[in-house]
Amino acid sequence: MGAHCDDIAIGAGGTLLTLCHARPGVRVDALVLSGGGSEREQEEQAALAAFCPGADLRLTVHKLPDGRLPAHWEEAKSAVEELRERTDPDLVLAPRTDDAHQDHRGLAQLIPTAFRDHLVLGYEIVKWDGDLGRMAAYQPLSPEIAEEKVRLLQEHYPSQRHRPWYDREAFLGLARIRGIESHARYAEAFAVTKLTLNLGG
């Protein structure tokens, strides 16, 4: 899930590529709260198809105004609950609850109200707020996957290329740091609010 088109790909694009390459035909239900009916939705459709090769991808993009999620709480909550009604995932990828962007944080706070018994990994998005922190879970990325992620981000989101933080150095730099932390060349890192173990099963 993402608050904006490109959130999912930036935060977990390498993880999606890794997962979809390893499990052809895996079902991916994607929900984005803003950008519906715009060029951003078209970008997202093409991008997620590329980030989820061979997957059974089902994407829903809503039209909540960018930067205003707290004022549209009911609509956002309904969107999350509608997704939950049609899927029972093994894994939920969503923003972190301590993300500095109000839209990201708002969506993250809604996730456990609908996905109560699921593994939720909170992805990170580098931004000027400087909200990166200590993470709990890592998905190592091969150099090939890390490079593919960066290439797909540049290829599929032309509307974002003008942003000063939207570049190869930022994406690969963060992946390199998270790789160091997880004894890999590259990695994506995730926050985990709650984790249930079954060590006797």
PDB file of C-alpha atoms in Angstrom:
ATOM      1  CA  MET A   1       0.000   0.000   0.000  1.00  0.00           C
ATOM      2  CA  GLY A   2       1.078   3.527  -0.718  1.00  0.00           C
ATOM      3  CA  ALA A   3      -0.238   7.008  -0.062  1.00  0.00           C
ATOM      4  CA  HIS A   4       1.076   8.218  -3.428  1.00  0.00           C
ATOM      5  CA  CYS A   5       1.933   6.720  -6.778  1.00  0.00           C
ATOM      6  CA  ASP A   6       5.636   5.721  -6.556  1.00  0.00           C
ATOM      7  CA  ASP A   7       5.677   5.148  -2.754  1.00  0.00           C
ATOM      8  CA  ILE A   8       5.483   1.365  -3.096  1.00  0.00           C
ATOM      9  CA  ALA A   9       8.173   1.221  -5.781  1.00  0.00           C
ATOM     10  CA  ILE A  10      10.542   3.548  -3.911  1.00  0.00           C
ATOM     11  CA  GLY A  11      10.057   1.858  -0.544  1.00  0.00           C
ATOM     12  CA  ALA A  12       9.832  -1.782  -1.579  1.00  0.00           C
ATOM     13  CA  GLY A  13      10.527  -2.050  -5.312  1.00  0.00           C
ATOM     14  CA  GLY A  14      13.559  -4.270  -4.836  1.00  0.00           C
ATOM     15  CA  THR A  15      11.631  -6.529  -2.481  1.00  0.00           C
ATOM     16  CA  LEU A  16       8.802  -6.838  -5.013  1.00  0.00           C
ATOM     17  CA  LEU A  17      11.261  -7.703  -7.784  1.00  0.00           C
ATOM     18  CA  THR A  18      12.959 -10.289  -5.581  1.00  0.00           C
ATOM     19  CA  LEU A  19       9.651 -11.830  -4.496  1.00  0.00           C
ATOM     20  CA  CYS A  20       8.091 -11.933  -7.959  1.00  0.00           C
ATOM     21  CA  HIS A  21      11.204 -13.434  -9.583  1.00  0.00           C
ATOM     22  CA  ALA A  22      11.255 -16.143  -6.910  1.00  0.00           C
ATOM     23  CA  ARG A  23       7.499 -16.876  -6.961  1.00  0.00           C
ATOM     24  CA  PRO A  24       6.029 -16.584 -10.472  1.00  0.00           C
ATOM     25  CA  GLY A  25       2.271 -16.066 -10.410  1.00  0.00           C
ATOM     26  CA  VAL A  26       2.215 -14.639  -6.870  1.00  0.00           C
ATOM     27  CA  ARG A  27      -0.828 -12.436  -6.263  1.00  0.00           C
ATOM     28  CA  VAL A  28      -0.075  -8.771  -5.560  1.00  0.00           C
ATOM     29  CA  ASP A  29      -2.932  -6.519  -4.420  1.00  0.00           C
ATOM     30  CA  ALA A  30      -1.788  -2.905  -4.567  1.00  0.00           C
ATOM     31  CA  LEU A  31      -3.628   0.098  -3.135  1.00  0.00           C
ATOM     32  CA  VAL A  32      -2.625   3.715  -3.669  1.00  0.00           C
ATOM     33  CA  LEU A  33      -4.674   6.476  -2.041  1.00  0.00           C
ATOM     34  CA  SER A  34      -3.937   9.415  -4.363  1.00  0.00           C
ATOM     35  CA  GLY A  35      -3.313  10.086  -8.038  1.00  0.00           C
ATOM     36  CA  GLY A  36      -6.372   8.363  -9.467  1.00  0.00           C
ATOM     37  CA  GLY A  37      -7.489   9.607 -12.876  1.00  0.00           C
ATOM     38  CA  SER A  38      -4.212  11.437 -13.543  1.00  0.00           C
ATOM     39  CA  GLU A  39      -0.976  10.727 -15.391  1.00  0.00           C
ATOM     40  CA  ARG A  40       0.336   9.484 -12.038  1.00  0.00           C
ATOM     41  CA  GLU A  41      -2.102   6.566 -12.142  1.00  0.00           C
ATOM     42  CA  GLN A  42      -0.865   5.624 -15.609  1.00  0.00           C
ATOM     43  CA  GLU A  43       2.721   5.786 -14.360  1.00  0.00           C
ATOM     44  CA  GLU A  44       1.839   3.584 -11.405  1.00  0.00           C
ATOM     45  CA  GLN A  45       0.091   0.971 -13.528  1.00  0.00           C
ATOM     46  CA  ALA A  46       3.078   0.612 -15.843  1.00  0.00           C
ATOM     47  CA  ALA A  47       5.617   0.764 -13.020  1.00  0.00           C
ATOM     48  CA  LEU A  48       4.026  -1.873 -10.799  1.00  0.00           C
ATOM     49  CA  ALA A  49       3.588  -4.178 -13.794  1.00  0.00           C
ATOM     50  CA  ALA A  50       7.355  -3.886 -14.284  1.00  0.00           C
ATOM     51  CA  PHE A  51       8.158  -4.260 -10.578  1.00  0.00           C
ATOM     52  CA  CYS A  52       5.926  -7.359 -10.312  1.00  0.00           C
ATOM     53  CA  PRO A  53       6.941  -9.442 -13.366  1.00  0.00           C
ATOM     54  CA  GLY A  54       4.794 -12.513 -13.818  1.00  0.00           C
ATOM     55  CA  ALA A  55       2.570 -11.650 -10.850  1.00  0.00           C
ATOM     56  CA  ASP A  56      -1.212 -11.575 -10.655  1.00  0.00           C
ATOM     57  CA  LEU A  57      -1.284  -7.808 -10.088  1.00  0.00           C
ATOM     58  CA  ARG A  58      -4.455  -6.015  -8.998  1.00  0.00           C
ATOM     59  CA  LEU A  59      -4.017  -2.266  -8.578  1.00  0.00           C
ATOM     60  CA  THR A  60      -6.501   0.251  -7.181  1.00  0.00           C
ATOM     61  CA  VAL A  61      -5.654   3.968  -7.255  1.00  0.00           C
ATOM     62  CA  HIS A  62      -7.939   6.381  -5.383  1.00  0.00           C
ATOM     63  CA  LYS A  63      -8.283  10.140  -5.797  1.00  0.00           C
ATOM     64  CA  LEU A  64      -7.555  11.528  -2.335  1.00  0.00           C
ATOM     65  CA  PRO A  65      -5.767  14.897  -2.577  1.00  0.00           C
ATOM     66  CA  ASP A  66      -2.003  14.733  -2.131  1.00  0.00           C
ATOM     67  CA  GLY A  67      -0.874  16.040   1.257  1.00  0.00           C
ATOM     68  CA  ARG A  68      -4.369  16.021   2.751  1.00  0.00           C
ATOM     69  CA  LEU A  69      -4.912  12.476   4.015  1.00  0.00           C
ATOM     70  CA  PRO A  70      -5.668  13.502   7.627  1.00  0.00           C
ATOM     71  CA  ALA A  71      -8.624  15.560   6.360  1.00  0.00           C
ATOM     72  CA  HIS A  72      -9.892  12.555   4.368  1.00  0.00           C
ATOM     73  CA  TRP A  73      -9.550   9.951   7.111  1.00  0.00           C
ATOM     74  CA  GLU A  74     -12.906   8.263   6.462  1.00  0.00           C
ATOM     75  CA  GLU A  75     -12.208   7.798   2.755  1.00  0.00           C
ATOM     76  CA  ALA A  76      -8.724   6.451   3.462  1.00  0.00           C
ATOM     77  CA  LYS A  77     -10.019   4.053   6.107  1.00  0.00           C
ATOM     78  CA  SER A  78     -12.735   2.806   3.765  1.00  0.00           C
ATOM     79  CA  ALA A  79     -10.178   2.177   1.027  1.00  0.00           C
ATOM     80  CA  VAL A  80      -8.001   0.106   3.371  1.00  0.00           C
ATOM     81  CA  GLU A  81     -10.990  -1.833   4.655  1.00  0.00           C
ATOM     82  CA  GLU A  82     -12.221  -2.528   1.116  1.00  0.00           C
ATOM     83  CA  LEU A  83      -8.813  -3.964   0.269  1.00  0.00           C
ATOM     84  CA  ARG A  84      -8.920  -6.166   3.357  1.00  0.00           C
ATOM     85  CA  GLU A  85     -12.341  -7.520   2.371  1.00  0.00           C
ATOM     86  CA  ARG A  86     -10.964  -8.876  -0.907  1.00  0.00           C
ATOM     87  CA  THR A  87      -7.574 -10.182   0.197  1.00  0.00           C
ATOM     88  CA  ASP A  88      -5.926 -12.076   3.049  1.00  0.00           C
ATOM     89  CA  PRO A  89      -2.223 -11.497   2.379  1.00  0.00           C
ATOM     90  CA  ASP A  90       0.797 -13.323   3.739  1.00  0.00           C
ATOM     91  CA  LEU A  91       2.691 -10.018   3.749  1.00  0.00           C
ATOM     92  CA  VAL A  92       1.701  -6.340   3.876  1.00  0.00           C
ATOM     93  CA  LEU A  93       4.134  -3.689   2.625  1.00  0.00           C
ATOM     94  CA  ALA A  94       3.163  -0.176   3.732  1.00  0.00           C
ATOM     95  CA  PRO A  95       4.693   3.062   5.027  1.00  0.00           C
ATOM     96  CA  ARG A  96       6.242   3.243   8.513  1.00  0.00           C
ATOM     97  CA  THR A  97       4.153   4.563  11.402  1.00  0.00           C
ATOM     98  CA  ASP A  98       6.890   7.085  12.232  1.00  0.00           C
ATOM     99  CA  ASP A  99       7.242   8.472   8.701  1.00  0.00           C
ATOM    100  CA  ALA A 100       7.423  12.276   8.809  1.00  0.00           C
ATOM    101  CA  HIS A 101       5.043  12.763   5.851  1.00  0.00           C
ATOM    102  CA  GLN A 102       1.481  13.065   7.107  1.00  0.00           C
ATOM    103  CA  ASP A 103       0.021  11.002   4.240  1.00  0.00           C
ATOM    104  CA  HIS A 104       2.495   8.151   4.732  1.00  0.00           C
ATOM    105  CA  ARG A 105       2.060   8.204   8.512  1.00  0.00           C
ATOM    106  CA  GLY A 106      -1.727   8.364   8.256  1.00  0.00           C
ATOM    107  CA  LEU A 107      -1.899   5.323   5.992  1.00  0.00           C
ATOM    108  CA  ALA A 108       0.516   3.431   8.263  1.00  0.00           C
ATOM    109  CA  GLN A 109      -1.715   4.119  11.251  1.00  0.00           C
ATOM    110  CA  LEU A 110      -4.727   2.699   9.401  1.00  0.00           C
ATOM    111  CA  ILE A 111      -3.091  -0.609   8.432  1.00  0.00           C
ATOM    112  CA  PRO A 112      -3.427  -2.416  11.795  1.00  0.00           C
ATOM    113  CA  THR A 113      -7.099  -1.450  12.049  1.00  0.00           C
ATOM    114  CA  ALA A 114      -7.846  -3.686   9.053  1.00  0.00           C
ATOM    115  CA  PHE A 115      -4.874  -6.073   8.861  1.00  0.00           C
ATOM    116  CA  ARG A 116      -4.765  -7.253  12.473  1.00  0.00           C
ATOM    117  CA  ASP A 117      -3.118 -10.665  12.135  1.00  0.00           C
ATOM    118  CA  HIS A 118      -0.740 -10.012   9.270  1.00  0.00           C
ATOM    119  CA  LEU A 119       2.978  -9.461   8.933  1.00  0.00           C
ATOM    120  CA  VAL A 120       3.306  -5.747   8.158  1.00  0.00           C
ATOM    121  CA  LEU A 121       6.660  -4.387   7.018  1.00  0.00           C
ATOM    122  CA  GLY A 122       6.943  -0.605   7.052  1.00  0.00           C
ATOM    123  CA  TYR A 123       9.094   0.650   4.195  1.00  0.00           C
ATOM    124  CA  GLU A 124      11.137   3.843   4.211  1.00  0.00           C
ATOM    125  CA  ILE A 125      11.248   6.734   1.749  1.00  0.00           C
ATOM    126  CA  VAL A 126      14.174   9.130   1.839  1.00  0.00           C
ATOM    127  CA  LYS A 127      13.081  12.775   2.070  1.00  0.00           C
ATOM    128  CA  TRP A 128      14.155  16.218   3.254  1.00  0.00           C
ATOM    129  CA  ASP A 129      12.543  15.641   6.678  1.00  0.00           C
ATOM    130  CA  GLY A 130      15.472  13.435   7.694  1.00  0.00           C
ATOM    131  CA  ASP A 131      13.284  10.752   9.254  1.00  0.00           C
ATOM    132  CA  LEU A 132      15.399   7.677   8.516  1.00  0.00           C
ATOM    133  CA  GLY A 133      16.130   5.611  11.591  1.00  0.00           C
ATOM    134  CA  ARG A 134      17.115   2.230  12.960  1.00  0.00           C
ATOM    135  CA  MET A 135      15.294  -0.551  11.157  1.00  0.00           C
ATOM    136  CA  ALA A 136      14.349  -4.047  12.280  1.00  0.00           C
ATOM    137  CA  ALA A 137      14.005  -6.135   9.114  1.00  0.00           C
ATOM    138  CA  TYR A 138      16.037  -6.317   5.918  1.00  0.00           C
ATOM    139  CA  GLN A 139      15.568  -7.796   2.463  1.00  0.00           C
ATOM    140  CA  PRO A 140      18.983  -8.169   0.805  1.00  0.00           C
ATOM    141  CA  LEU A 141      19.039  -7.147  -2.855  1.00  0.00           C
ATOM    142  CA  SER A 142      21.415  -8.547  -5.432  1.00  0.00           C
ATOM    143  CA  PRO A 143      23.355  -5.867  -7.335  1.00  0.00           C
ATOM    144  CA  GLU A 144      21.276  -6.751 -10.401  1.00  0.00           C
ATOM    145  CA  ILE A 145      17.995  -6.198  -8.534  1.00  0.00           C
ATOM    146  CA  ALA A 146      19.226  -2.941  -7.002  1.00  0.00           C
ATOM    147  CA  GLU A 147      20.202  -1.645 -10.447  1.00  0.00           C
ATOM    148  CA  GLU A 148      16.909  -2.818 -11.942  1.00  0.00           C
ATOM    149  CA  LYS A 149      14.979  -0.990  -9.231  1.00  0.00           C
ATOM    150  CA  VAL A 150      16.771   2.282  -9.970  1.00  0.00           C
ATOM    151  CA  ARG A 151      16.318   1.847 -13.719  1.00  0.00           C
ATOM    152  CA  LEU A 152      12.591   1.176 -13.371  1.00  0.00           C
ATOM    153  CA  LEU A 153      12.111   4.147 -11.045  1.00  0.00           C
ATOM    154  CA  GLN A 154      13.752   6.444 -13.596  1.00  0.00           C
ATOM    155  CA  GLU A 155      11.905   4.893 -16.519  1.00  0.00           C
ATOM    156  CA  HIS A 156       8.371   4.781 -15.154  1.00  0.00           C
ATOM    157  CA  TYR A 157       7.974   7.985 -13.118  1.00  0.00           C
ATOM    158  CA  PRO A 158       8.936  10.854 -15.445  1.00  0.00           C
ATOM    159  CA  SER A 159       6.706  13.205 -13.426  1.00  0.00           C
ATOM    160  CA  GLN A 160       9.124  12.873 -10.484  1.00  0.00           C
ATOM    161  CA  ARG A 161      12.473  13.302 -12.223  1.00  0.00           C
ATOM    162  CA  HIS A 162      12.616  17.031 -11.479  1.00  0.00           C
ATOM    163  CA  ARG A 163      12.683  16.423  -7.716  1.00  0.00           C
ATOM    164  CA  PRO A 164      16.166  16.993  -6.245  1.00  0.00           C
ATOM    165  CA  TRP A 165      16.079  13.768  -4.199  1.00  0.00           C
ATOM    166  CA  TYR A 166      14.784  11.560  -7.009  1.00  0.00           C
ATOM    167  CA  ASP A 167      18.007  10.177  -8.419  1.00  0.00           C
ATOM    168  CA  ARG A 168      20.216   7.127  -8.714  1.00  0.00           C
ATOM    169  CA  GLU A 169      22.598   8.213  -5.956  1.00  0.00           C
ATOM    170  CA  ALA A 170      19.821   8.592  -3.391  1.00  0.00           C
ATOM    171  CA  PHE A 171      18.207   5.231  -4.121  1.00  0.00           C
ATOM    172  CA  LEU A 172      21.419   3.210  -4.420  1.00  0.00           C
ATOM    173  CA  GLY A 173      23.047   5.079  -1.524  1.00  0.00           C
ATOM    174  CA  LEU A 174      20.297   4.167   0.924  1.00  0.00           C
ATOM    175  CA  ALA A 175      20.260   0.587  -0.373  1.00  0.00           C
ATOM    176  CA  ARG A 176      24.036   0.397   0.127  1.00  0.00           C
ATOM    177  CA  ILE A 177      23.781   1.630   3.724  1.00  0.00           C
ATOM    178  CA  ARG A 178      21.010  -0.874   4.496  1.00  0.00           C
ATOM    179  CA  GLY A 179      23.133  -3.535   2.812  1.00  0.00           C
ATOM    180  CA  ILE A 180      26.047  -2.765   5.129  1.00  0.00           C
ATOM    181  CA  GLU A 181      23.698  -3.122   8.107  1.00  0.00           C
ATOM    182  CA  SER A 182      22.538  -6.554   6.900  1.00  0.00           C
ATOM    183  CA  HIS A 183      25.864  -7.959   5.611  1.00  0.00           C
ATOM    184  CA  ALA A 184      24.805  -7.634   1.980  1.00  0.00           C
ATOM    185  CA  ARG A 185      25.827  -5.386  -0.882  1.00  0.00           C
ATOM    186  CA  TYR A 186      22.385  -3.778  -1.042  1.00  0.00           C
ATOM    187  CA  ALA A 187      19.150  -4.136   0.905  1.00  0.00           C
ATOM    188  CA  GLU A 188      15.780  -2.582   1.608  1.00  0.00           C
ATOM    189  CA  ALA A 189      14.976  -2.068   5.265  1.00  0.00           C
ATOM    190  CA  PHE A 190      11.663  -2.171   7.082  1.00  0.00           C
ATOM    191  CA  ALA A 191      10.186  -1.209  10.420  1.00  0.00           C
ATOM    192  CA  VAL A 192       8.213  -3.848  12.279  1.00  0.00           C
ATOM    193  CA  THR A 193       5.668  -2.713  14.851  1.00  0.00           C
ATOM    194  CA  LYS A 194       4.494  -6.167  15.861  1.00  0.00           C
ATOM    195  CA  LEU A 195       5.677  -9.664  14.992  1.00  0.00           C
ATOM    196  CA  THR A 196       4.114 -12.978  16.025  1.00  0.00           C
ATOM    197  CA  LEU A 197       6.371 -16.019  16.122  1.00  0.00           C
ATOM    198  CA  ASN A 198       5.507 -19.701  15.960  1.00  0.00           C
ATOM    199  CA  LEU A 199       8.669 -21.404  17.136  1.00  0.00           C
ATOM    200  CA  GLY A 200       6.994 -24.692  18.006  1.00  0.00           C
ATOM    201  CA  GLY A 201       5.107 -25.238  14.747  1.00  0.00           C
TER     202      GLY A 201
END
